[in-house]
Coordinates of C-alpha atoms in Angstrom, one line a residue:
X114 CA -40.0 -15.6 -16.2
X115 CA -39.5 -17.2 -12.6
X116 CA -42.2 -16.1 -10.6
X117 CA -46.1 -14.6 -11.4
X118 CA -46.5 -12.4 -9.4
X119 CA -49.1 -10.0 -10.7
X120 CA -50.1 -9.1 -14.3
X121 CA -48.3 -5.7 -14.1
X122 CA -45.4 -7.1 -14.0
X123 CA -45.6 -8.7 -17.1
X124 CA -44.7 -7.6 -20.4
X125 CA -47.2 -7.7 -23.4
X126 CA -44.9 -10.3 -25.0
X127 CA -44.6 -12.5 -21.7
X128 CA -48.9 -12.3 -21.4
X129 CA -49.4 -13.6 -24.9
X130 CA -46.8 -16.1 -24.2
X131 CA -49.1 -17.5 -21.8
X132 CA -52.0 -17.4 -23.6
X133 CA -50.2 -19.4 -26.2
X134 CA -49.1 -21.5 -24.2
X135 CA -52.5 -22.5 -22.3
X136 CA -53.9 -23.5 -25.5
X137 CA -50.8 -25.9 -26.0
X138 CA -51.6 -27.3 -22.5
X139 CA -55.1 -27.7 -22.9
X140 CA -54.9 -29.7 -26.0
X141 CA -52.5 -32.2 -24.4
X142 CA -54.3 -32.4 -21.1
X143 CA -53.5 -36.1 -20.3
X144 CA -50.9 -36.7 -23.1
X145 CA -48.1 -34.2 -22.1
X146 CA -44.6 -34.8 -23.9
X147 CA -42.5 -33.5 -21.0
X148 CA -43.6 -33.5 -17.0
X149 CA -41.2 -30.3 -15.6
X150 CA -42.4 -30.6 -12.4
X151 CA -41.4 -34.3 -12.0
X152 CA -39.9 -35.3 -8.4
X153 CA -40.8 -31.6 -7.3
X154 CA -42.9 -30.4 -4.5
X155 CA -44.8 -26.9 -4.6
X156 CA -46.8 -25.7 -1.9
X157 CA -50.0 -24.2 -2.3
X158 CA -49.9 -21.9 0.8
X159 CA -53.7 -20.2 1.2
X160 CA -54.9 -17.8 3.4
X161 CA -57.9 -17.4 1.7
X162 CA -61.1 -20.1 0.8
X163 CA -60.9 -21.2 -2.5
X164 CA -62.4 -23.5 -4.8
X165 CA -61.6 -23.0 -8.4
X166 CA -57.8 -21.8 -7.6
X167 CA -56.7 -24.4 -5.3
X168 CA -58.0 -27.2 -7.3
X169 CA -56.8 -26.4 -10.6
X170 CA -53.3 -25.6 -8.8
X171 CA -53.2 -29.0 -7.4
X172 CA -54.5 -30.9 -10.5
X173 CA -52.2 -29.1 -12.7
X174 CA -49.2 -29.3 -10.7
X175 CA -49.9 -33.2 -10.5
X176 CA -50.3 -33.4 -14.2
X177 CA -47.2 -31.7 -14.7
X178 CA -45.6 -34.5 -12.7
X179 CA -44.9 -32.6 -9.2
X180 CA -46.5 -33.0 -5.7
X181 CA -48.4 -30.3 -4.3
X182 CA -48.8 -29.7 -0.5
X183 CA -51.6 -27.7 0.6
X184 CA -51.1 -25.3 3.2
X185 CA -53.7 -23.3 5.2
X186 CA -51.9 -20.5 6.9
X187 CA -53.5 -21.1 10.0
X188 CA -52.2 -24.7 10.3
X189 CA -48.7 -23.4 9.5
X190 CA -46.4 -20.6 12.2
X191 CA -47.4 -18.0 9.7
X192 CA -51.4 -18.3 11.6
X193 CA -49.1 -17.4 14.8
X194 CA -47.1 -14.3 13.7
X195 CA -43.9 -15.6 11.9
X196 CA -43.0 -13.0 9.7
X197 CA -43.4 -14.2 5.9
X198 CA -39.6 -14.0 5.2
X199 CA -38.9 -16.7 7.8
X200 CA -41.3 -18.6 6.7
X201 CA -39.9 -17.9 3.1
X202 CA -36.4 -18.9 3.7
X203 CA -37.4 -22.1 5.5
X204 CA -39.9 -23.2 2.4
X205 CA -37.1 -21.9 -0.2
X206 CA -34.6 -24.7 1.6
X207 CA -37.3 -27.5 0.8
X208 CA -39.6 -27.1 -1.9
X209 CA -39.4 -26.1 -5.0
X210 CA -41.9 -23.9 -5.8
X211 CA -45.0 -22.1 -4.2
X212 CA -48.4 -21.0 -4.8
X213 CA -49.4 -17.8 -2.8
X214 CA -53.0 -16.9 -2.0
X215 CA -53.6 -14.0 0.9
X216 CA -54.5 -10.5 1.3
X217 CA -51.6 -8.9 1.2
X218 CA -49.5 -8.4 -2.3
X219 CA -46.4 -7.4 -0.3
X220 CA -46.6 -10.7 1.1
X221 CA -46.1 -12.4 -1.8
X222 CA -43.2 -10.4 -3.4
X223 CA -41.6 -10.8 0.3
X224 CA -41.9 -14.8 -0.5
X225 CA -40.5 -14.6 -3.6
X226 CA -37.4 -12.4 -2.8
X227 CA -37.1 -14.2 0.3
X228 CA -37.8 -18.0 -0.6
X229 CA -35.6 -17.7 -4.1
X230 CA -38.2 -20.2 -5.6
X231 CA -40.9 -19.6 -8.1
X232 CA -43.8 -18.1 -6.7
X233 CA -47.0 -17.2 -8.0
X234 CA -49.6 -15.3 -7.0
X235 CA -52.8 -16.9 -6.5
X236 CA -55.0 -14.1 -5.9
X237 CA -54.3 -11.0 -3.0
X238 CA -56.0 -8.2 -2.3
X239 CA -54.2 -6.6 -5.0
X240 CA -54.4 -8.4 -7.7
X241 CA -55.5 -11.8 -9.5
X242 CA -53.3 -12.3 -12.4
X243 CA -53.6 -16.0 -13.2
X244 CA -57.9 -15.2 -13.3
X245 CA -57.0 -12.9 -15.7
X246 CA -54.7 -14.9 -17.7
X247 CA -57.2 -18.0 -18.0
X248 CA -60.0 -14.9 -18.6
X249 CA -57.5 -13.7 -22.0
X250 CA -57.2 -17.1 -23.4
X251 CA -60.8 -17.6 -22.9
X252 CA -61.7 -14.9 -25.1
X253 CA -59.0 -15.7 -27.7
X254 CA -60.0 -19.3 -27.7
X255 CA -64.0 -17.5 -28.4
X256 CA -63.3 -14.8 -30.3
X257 CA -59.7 -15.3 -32.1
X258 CA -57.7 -12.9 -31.0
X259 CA -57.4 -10.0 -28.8
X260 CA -57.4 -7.3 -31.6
X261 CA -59.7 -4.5 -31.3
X262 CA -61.5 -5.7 -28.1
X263 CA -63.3 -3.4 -25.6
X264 CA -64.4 -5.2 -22.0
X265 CA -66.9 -3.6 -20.1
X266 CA -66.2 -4.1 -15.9
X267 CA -69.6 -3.7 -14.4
X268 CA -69.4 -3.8 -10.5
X269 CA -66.5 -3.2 -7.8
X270 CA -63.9 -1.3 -10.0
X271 CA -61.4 -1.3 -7.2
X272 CA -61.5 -5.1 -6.9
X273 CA -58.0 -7.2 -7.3
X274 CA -59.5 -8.8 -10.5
X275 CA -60.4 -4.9 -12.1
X276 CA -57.3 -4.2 -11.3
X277 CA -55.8 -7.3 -13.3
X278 CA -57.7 -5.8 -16.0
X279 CA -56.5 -2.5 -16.0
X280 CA -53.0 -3.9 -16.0
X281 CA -53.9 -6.5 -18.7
X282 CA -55.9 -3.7 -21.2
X283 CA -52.3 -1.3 -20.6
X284 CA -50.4 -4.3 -21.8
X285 CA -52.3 -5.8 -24.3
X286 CA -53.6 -2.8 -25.5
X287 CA -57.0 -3.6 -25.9
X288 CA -60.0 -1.3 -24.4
X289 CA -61.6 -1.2 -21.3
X290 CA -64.4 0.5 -19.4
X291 CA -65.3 0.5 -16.1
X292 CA -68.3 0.9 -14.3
X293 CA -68.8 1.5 -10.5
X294 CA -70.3 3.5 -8.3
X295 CA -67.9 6.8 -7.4
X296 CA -66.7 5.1 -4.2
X297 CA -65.8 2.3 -6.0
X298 CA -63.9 3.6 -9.1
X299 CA -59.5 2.9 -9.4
X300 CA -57.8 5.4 -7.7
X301 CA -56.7 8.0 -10.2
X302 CA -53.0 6.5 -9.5
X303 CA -53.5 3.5 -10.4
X304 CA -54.8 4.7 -14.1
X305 CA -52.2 7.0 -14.6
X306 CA -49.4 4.7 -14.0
X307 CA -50.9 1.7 -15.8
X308 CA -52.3 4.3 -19.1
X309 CA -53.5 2.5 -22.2
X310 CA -57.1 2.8 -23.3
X311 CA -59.2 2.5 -19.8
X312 CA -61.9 4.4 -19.0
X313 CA -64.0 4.6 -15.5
X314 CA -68.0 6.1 -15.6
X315 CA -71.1 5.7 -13.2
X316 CA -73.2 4.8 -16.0
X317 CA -73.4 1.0 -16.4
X318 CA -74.9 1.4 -20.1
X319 CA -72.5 3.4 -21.3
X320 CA -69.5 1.3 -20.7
X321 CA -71.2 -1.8 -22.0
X322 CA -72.1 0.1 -25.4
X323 CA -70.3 -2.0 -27.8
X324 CA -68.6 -4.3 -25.8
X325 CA -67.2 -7.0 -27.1
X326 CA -67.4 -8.7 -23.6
X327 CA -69.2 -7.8 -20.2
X328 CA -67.4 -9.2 -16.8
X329 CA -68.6 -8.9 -13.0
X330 CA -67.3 -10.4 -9.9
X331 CA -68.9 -10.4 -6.7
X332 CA -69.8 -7.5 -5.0
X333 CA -68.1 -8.5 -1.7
X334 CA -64.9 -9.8 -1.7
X335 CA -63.6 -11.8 0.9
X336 CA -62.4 -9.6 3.6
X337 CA -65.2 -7.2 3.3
X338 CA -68.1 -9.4 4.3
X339 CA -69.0 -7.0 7.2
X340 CA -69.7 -4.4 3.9
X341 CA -72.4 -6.4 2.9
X342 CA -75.3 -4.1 3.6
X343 CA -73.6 -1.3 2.5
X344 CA -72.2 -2.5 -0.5
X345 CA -75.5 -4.1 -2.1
X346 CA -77.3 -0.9 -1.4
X347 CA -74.3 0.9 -3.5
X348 CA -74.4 -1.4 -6.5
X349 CA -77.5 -1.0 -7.2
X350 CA -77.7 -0.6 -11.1
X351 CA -74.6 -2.5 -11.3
X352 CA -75.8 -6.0 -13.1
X353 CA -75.3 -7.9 -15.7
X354 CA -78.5 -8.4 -17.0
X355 CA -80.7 -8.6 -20.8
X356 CA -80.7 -4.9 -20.8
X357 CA -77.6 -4.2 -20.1
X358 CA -76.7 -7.0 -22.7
X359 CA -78.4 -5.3 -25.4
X360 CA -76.4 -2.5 -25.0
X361 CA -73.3 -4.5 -25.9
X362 CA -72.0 -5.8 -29.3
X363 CA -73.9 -8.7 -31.3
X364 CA -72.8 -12.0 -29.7
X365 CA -70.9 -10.5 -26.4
X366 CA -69.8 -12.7 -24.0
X367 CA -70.6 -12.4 -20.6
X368 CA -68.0 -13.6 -18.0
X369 CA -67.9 -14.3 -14.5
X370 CA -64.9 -15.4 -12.0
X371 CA -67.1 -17.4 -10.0
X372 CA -68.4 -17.5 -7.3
X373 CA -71.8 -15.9 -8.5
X374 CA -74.3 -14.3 -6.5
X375 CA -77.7 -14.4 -9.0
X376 CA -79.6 -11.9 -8.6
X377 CA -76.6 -9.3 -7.0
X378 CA -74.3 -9.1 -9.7
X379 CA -76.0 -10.8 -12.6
X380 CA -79.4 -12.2 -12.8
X381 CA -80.0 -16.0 -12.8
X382 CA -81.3 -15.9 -16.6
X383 CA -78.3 -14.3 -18.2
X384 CA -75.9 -16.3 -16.1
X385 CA -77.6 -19.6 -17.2
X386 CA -77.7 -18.0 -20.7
X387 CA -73.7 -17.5 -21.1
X388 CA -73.0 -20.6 -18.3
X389 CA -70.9 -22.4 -21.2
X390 CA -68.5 -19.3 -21.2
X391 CA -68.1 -19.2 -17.7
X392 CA -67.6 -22.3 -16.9
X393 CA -65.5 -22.6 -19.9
X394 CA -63.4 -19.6 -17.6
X395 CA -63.2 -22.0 -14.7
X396 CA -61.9 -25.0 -17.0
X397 CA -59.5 -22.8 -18.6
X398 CA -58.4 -21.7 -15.1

């Protein structure tokens, strides 16, 4: 595998190769037998804030013996109007890899096809697939194993990071339920081509019954701040709280992508309730 550029491109074999692989990082965090990335230089080109992504992509990179080079895209030409293939082929001549993080999922399958480096995606509009990936070894480092699990999505079901999941649950073949308001459900699409066991309701309590695990992310994502109103008004019903918890299976964990909003998505109690599982996400990230 060369590039990450979304979770539905990945096989189920490939996903739980990485999984499997995390844990073998993890453990040797400090200690690593082999730095790959040793006299290499990978930009971490962002067009959106981040905390938890860019500074896990540039700690990890330097443990891994490489040099990362962060990149705002309205420092670079691309804030001016180059087109992302020039930009691409110019980066593809001098680094060696690259870290994408911007709106536009096109944009970062134009890098990679364009650049010919590795390229992964860290996070477009689309989809979030290395969240995801640090969200599937969180569970299996929790719970043992992916076998029989069902996740319940409470919140923005047409986010890039419900989207992940949808992907992930197809692959991995675990269940998943979603629950948004109507206007916020997966286009009917995006289910059909993806399949597997994923079902969308209104009803909040019904997708968490028996969950093995209850998720949220915020319910305005960047780029849709001038929502705000309009979404909070929507969602409405929509968190994670002790109710909705005891609709869930015995010991269900409750996960968050970070940022939180308490109060909007989840309440402050169970967020500070289930904190060492969330911030276990963000170390595992």
């Amino acid at each position: 595998m060369k590039n990450l550029l979304s979770i539905e491109s990945l096989s189920a074999t490939e996903i739980r190769g990485l999984i499997g692989e995390s844990a073998v990082m993890k453990s040797t965090r400090g200690r690593h037998a082999a730095h790959p990335l040793r006299h290499q230089c990978w930009a971490l080109v962002f067009s959106k804030s981040s905390t938890r992504t860019r500074v896990s992509f540039e700690v990890g990179i330097r443990e891994l013996g490489g040099d990362p080079i962060f990149l705002a895209a309205a420092d670079i030409q691309l804030g001016r109007g180059e087109p992302i293939k020039d930009t691409a082929r110019v980066m593809g001549r001098m680094l060696h890899g690259a870290v994408i993080r911007t709106f536009d999922q096109q944009d970062v399958e134009d890098f990679a096809a364009f650049s010919g480096i590795p390229t992964i995606n860290a996070l477009t509009d689309a989809e979030h697939p290395c969240q995801i990936i640090a969200d599937l070894f969180t569970i299996t480092e929790l719970r043992g194993s992916l076998e029989g699990l069902r996740v319940a999505f409470i919140g923005d079901g047409d986010c890039n990071v419900a989207r992940s999941w949808i992907w992930a649950a197809a692959r991995c073949g675990f269940e998943l339920a979603i629950a948004s308001p109507e206007k916020f459900q997966p286009p009917q699409g995006l289910l059909d081509a993806a399949g597997g066991k994923v079902s969308v309701t209104k009803d909040s309590a019904e997708a968490a019954a028996g969950a093995h695990v209850l998720y949220t992310d915020v319910w305005v994502s960047m780029g849709k701040e001038d929502e705000a109103a309009y979404r909070a008004a929507q969602f409405q019903g929509y968190q994670i709280n002790a109710s909705l918890l005891a609709a869930a299976a015995p010991s269900a964990l409750v996960m968050h992508c970070l940022p939180a909003y308490r109060g909007k998505e989840i309440d402050e109690a169970t967020f500070e309730a289930h904190a060492e599982t969330i911030f276990r996400q963000a170390e595992n990230r």
